[in-house]
Amino acid sequence: MAEVHEGICGAQQASPSMRWILHRYGFYWPTIGPDCVAYAKGYEACQRHSPVQRAPAVDLKSIIKPRPFYGWAMDLIGMIYPPSSKKHVFIILATDYFTKWVEAKPLKVANQEEVISFIQGQC
């Protein structure tokens, strides 16, 4: 398995590929699938350089608010390239969770004064 995973058969084959290559070269044992998975998971270089799992740890839950303006989400998008004709490179957004109403404003700079001005303009 070591030669298939890290040797001449290719760089760090995934467990399904390892199992297929081993079958192709005439190797078989009853637990070949789980053994390939365990070997690939235990290989240190794969643990260091494999992509991080992006699946949530728990089921996602809806955010339910009882009335409008009770909960808001804010986001700052940028730097946008190329800038707009008026040299705006950021967009600040606020979304009401209840109504899904969105307010947006383009910004030339993203600093606390601009964010405070945006929030005060929405109240």
PDB file of N, CA and C in Angstrom, residues 35-74:
ATOM      1  N   ASP A  35      -8.852  -0.713   4.722  1.00  0.00           N
ATOM      2  CA  ASP A  35      -7.413  -0.584   4.949  1.00  0.00           C
ATOM      3  C   ASP A  35      -6.827   0.574   4.141  1.00  0.00           C
ATOM      4  N   CYS A  36      -7.276   0.740   2.899  1.00  0.00           N
ATOM      5  CA  CYS A  36      -6.797   1.859   2.075  1.00  0.00           C
ATOM      6  C   CYS A  36      -7.230   3.195   2.672  1.00  0.00           C
ATOM      7  N   VAL A  37      -8.464   3.275   3.150  1.00  0.00           N
ATOM      8  CA  VAL A  37      -8.947   4.509   3.785  1.00  0.00           C
ATOM      9  C   VAL A  37      -8.123   4.817   5.022  1.00  0.00           C
ATOM     10  N   ALA A  38      -7.889   3.820   5.858  1.00  0.00           N
ATOM     11  CA  ALA A  38      -7.121   4.024   7.090  1.00  0.00           C
ATOM     12  C   ALA A  38      -5.691   4.441   6.780  1.00  0.00           C
ATOM     13  N   TYR A  39      -5.079   3.820   5.759  1.00  0.00           N
ATOM     14  CA  TYR A  39      -3.704   4.177   5.413  1.00  0.00           C
ATOM     15  C   TYR A  39      -3.627   5.617   4.911  1.00  0.00           C
ATOM     16  N   ALA A  40      -4.556   5.998   4.025  1.00  0.00           N
ATOM     17  CA  ALA A  40      -4.537   7.359   3.481  1.00  0.00           C
ATOM     18  C   ALA A  40      -4.792   8.390   4.575  1.00  0.00           C
ATOM     19  N   LYS A  41      -5.694   8.088   5.505  1.00  0.00           N
ATOM     20  CA  LYS A  41      -5.973   9.027   6.595  1.00  0.00           C
ATOM     21  C   LYS A  41      -4.806   9.132   7.563  1.00  0.00           C
ATOM     22  N   GLY A  42      -4.033   8.081   7.707  1.00  0.00           N
ATOM     23  CA  GLY A  42      -2.926   8.081   8.649  1.00  0.00           C
ATOM     24  C   GLY A  42      -1.625   8.604   8.082  1.00  0.00           C
ATOM     25  N   TYR A  43      -1.572   8.879   6.779  1.00  0.00           N
ATOM     26  CA  TYR A  43      -0.338   9.350   6.153  1.00  0.00           C
ATOM     27  C   TYR A  43      -0.116  10.820   6.510  1.00  0.00           C
ATOM     28  N   GLU A  44       1.029  11.122   7.116  1.00  0.00           N
ATOM     29  CA  GLU A  44       1.273  12.455   7.680  1.00  0.00           C
ATOM     30  C   GLU A  44       1.233  13.566   6.628  1.00  0.00           C
ATOM     31  N   ALA A  45       1.834  13.351   5.463  1.00  0.00           N
ATOM     32  CA  ALA A  45       1.844  14.400   4.435  1.00  0.00           C
ATOM     33  C   ALA A  45       0.429  14.712   3.958  1.00  0.00           C
ATOM     34  N   CYS A  46      -0.427  13.689   3.868  1.00  0.00           N
ATOM     35  CA  CYS A  46      -1.818  13.926   3.464  1.00  0.00           C
ATOM     36  C   CYS A  46      -2.562  14.721   4.532  1.00  0.00           C
ATOM     37  N   GLN A  47      -2.269  14.444   5.797  1.00  0.00           N
ATOM     38  CA  GLN A  47      -2.925  15.187   6.868  1.00  0.00           C
ATOM     39  C   GLN A  47      -2.515  16.649   6.848  1.00  0.00           C
ATOM     40  N   ARG A  48      -1.270  16.922   6.526  1.00  0.00           N
ATOM     41  CA  ARG A  48      -0.788  18.307   6.521  1.00  0.00           C
ATOM     42  C   ARG A  48      -1.275  19.100   5.313  1.00  0.00           C
ATOM     43  N   HIS A  49      -1.364  18.457   4.146  1.00  0.00           N
ATOM     44  CA  HIS A  49      -1.603  19.199   2.913  1.00  0.00           C
ATOM     45  C   HIS A  49      -2.954  18.952   2.261  1.00  0.00           C
ATOM     46  N   SER A  50      -3.769  18.085   2.822  1.00  0.00           N
ATOM     47  CA  SER A  50      -5.075  17.842   2.214  1.00  0.00           C
ATOM     48  C   SER A  50      -6.010  19.005   2.524  1.00  0.00           C
ATOM     49  N   PRO A  51      -7.008  19.244   1.671  1.00  0.00           N
ATOM     50  CA  PRO A  51      -7.931  20.351   1.928  1.00  0.00           C
ATOM     51  C   PRO A  51      -8.754  20.112   3.191  1.00  0.00           C
ATOM     52  N   VAL A  52      -9.075  21.188   3.865  1.00  0.00           N
ATOM     53  CA  VAL A  52      -9.861  21.117   5.093  1.00  0.00           C
ATOM     54  C   VAL A  52     -11.310  20.809   4.733  1.00  0.00           C
ATOM     55  N   GLN A  53     -11.956  19.937   5.515  1.00  0.00           N
ATOM     56  CA  GLN A  53     -13.360  19.624   5.281  1.00  0.00           C
ATOM     57  C   GLN A  53     -14.207  20.860   5.548  1.00  0.00           C
ATOM     58  N   ARG A  54     -15.070  21.208   4.628  1.00  0.00           N
ATOM     59  CA  ARG A  54     -15.910  22.398   4.767  1.00  0.00           C
ATOM     60  C   ARG A  54     -17.319  22.069   5.235  1.00  0.00           C
ATOM     61  N   ALA A  55     -17.599  20.829   5.546  1.00  0.00           N
ATOM     62  CA  ALA A  55     -18.939  20.445   5.990  1.00  0.00           C
ATOM     63  C   ALA A  55     -19.182  20.966   7.401  1.00  0.00           C
ATOM     64  N   PRO A  56     -20.368  21.475   7.672  1.00  0.00           N
ATOM     65  CA  PRO A  56     -20.644  21.950   9.029  1.00  0.00           C
ATOM     66  C   PRO A  56     -20.650  20.797  10.028  1.00  0.00           C
ATOM     67  N   ALA A  57     -20.257  21.096  11.251  1.00  0.00           N
ATOM     68  CA  ALA A  57     -20.183  20.070  12.282  1.00  0.00           C
ATOM     69  C   ALA A  57     -21.571  19.623  12.738  1.00  0.00           C
ATOM     70  N   VAL A  58     -22.560  20.490  12.627  1.00  0.00           N
ATOM     71  CA  VAL A  58     -23.930  20.169  13.020  1.00  0.00           C
ATOM     72  C   VAL A  58     -24.873  20.612  11.906  1.00  0.00           C
ATOM     73  N   ASP A  59     -26.113  20.165  11.983  1.00  0.00           N
ATOM     74  CA  ASP A  59     -27.107  20.591  11.005  1.00  0.00           C
ATOM     75  C   ASP A  59     -27.311  22.093  11.101  1.00  0.00           C
ATOM     76  N   LEU A  60     -27.538  22.725   9.944  1.00  0.00           N
ATOM     77  CA  LEU A  60     -27.788  24.159   9.926  1.00  0.00           C
ATOM     78  C   LEU A  60     -29.195  24.449  10.431  1.00  0.00           C
ATOM     79  N   LYS A  61     -29.345  25.506  11.165  1.00  0.00           N
ATOM     80  CA  LYS A  61     -30.637  25.915  11.716  1.00  0.00           C
ATOM     81  C   LYS A  61     -31.022  27.270  11.123  1.00  0.00           C
ATOM     82  N   SER A  62     -32.295  27.456  10.866  1.00  0.00           N
ATOM     83  CA  SER A  62     -32.793  28.735  10.369  1.00  0.00           C
ATOM     84  C   SER A  62     -32.761  29.771  11.481  1.00  0.00           C
ATOM     85  N   ILE A  63     -32.464  31.000  11.086  1.00  0.00           N
ATOM     86  CA  ILE A  63     -32.509  32.106  12.042  1.00  0.00           C
ATOM     87  C   ILE A  63     -33.878  32.753  11.898  1.00  0.00           C
ATOM     88  N   ILE A  64     -34.713  32.600  12.896  1.00  0.00           N
ATOM     89  CA  ILE A  64     -36.077  33.120  12.846  1.00  0.00           C
ATOM     90  C   ILE A  64     -36.180  34.284  13.822  1.00  0.00           C
ATOM     91  N   LYS A  65     -36.587  35.426  13.309  1.00  0.00           N
ATOM     92  CA  LYS A  65     -36.779  36.613  14.144  1.00  0.00           C
ATOM     93  C   LYS A  65     -38.272  36.903  14.237  1.00  0.00           C
ATOM     94  N   PRO A  66     -38.768  37.357  15.404  1.00  0.00           N
ATOM     95  CA  PRO A  66     -40.208  37.512  15.623  1.00  0.00           C
ATOM     96  C   PRO A  66     -40.817  38.725  14.933  1.00  0.00           C
ATOM     97  N   ARG A  67     -40.009  39.737  14.603  1.00  0.00           N
ATOM     98  CA  ARG A  67     -40.565  40.949  13.990  1.00  0.00           C
ATOM     99  C   ARG A  67     -39.469  41.664  13.195  1.00  0.00           C
ATOM    100  N   PRO A  68     -39.878  42.594  12.311  1.00  0.00           N
ATOM    101  CA  PRO A  68     -38.888  43.336  11.521  1.00  0.00           C
ATOM    102  C   PRO A  68     -37.933  44.142  12.405  1.00  0.00           C
ATOM    103  N   PHE A  69     -36.724  44.295  11.927  1.00  0.00           N
ATOM    104  CA  PHE A  69     -35.663  45.092  12.555  1.00  0.00           C
ATOM    105  C   PHE A  69     -35.184  44.521  13.883  1.00  0.00           C
ATOM    106  N   TYR A  70     -35.538  43.285  14.193  1.00  0.00           N
ATOM    107  CA  TYR A  70     -35.115  42.659  15.440  1.00  0.00           C
ATOM    108  C   TYR A  70     -33.708  42.067  15.311  1.00  0.00           C
ATOM    109  N   GLY A  71     -33.337  41.665  14.101  1.00  0.00           N
ATOM    110  CA  GLY A  71     -32.008  41.109  13.866  1.00  0.00           C
ATOM    111  C   GLY A  71     -31.491  41.505  12.499  1.00  0.00           C
ATOM    112  N   TRP A  72     -30.236  41.888  12.443  1.00  0.00           N
ATOM    113  CA  TRP A  72     -29.613  42.331  11.206  1.00  0.00           C
ATOM    114  C   TRP A  72     -28.329  41.549  10.963  1.00  0.00           C
ATOM    115  N   ALA A  73     -27.982  41.401   9.706  1.00  0.00           N
ATOM    116  CA  ALA A  73     -26.675  40.882   9.312  1.00  0.00           C
ATOM    117  C   ALA A  73     -25.981  41.985   8.536  1.00  0.00           C
ATOM    118  N   MET A  74     -24.703  42.158   8.785  1.00  0.00           N
ATOM    119  CA  MET A  74     -23.936  43.172   8.057  1.00  0.00           C
ATOM    120  C   MET A  74     -22.731  42.510   7.419  1.00  0.00           C
TER     121      MET A  74
END
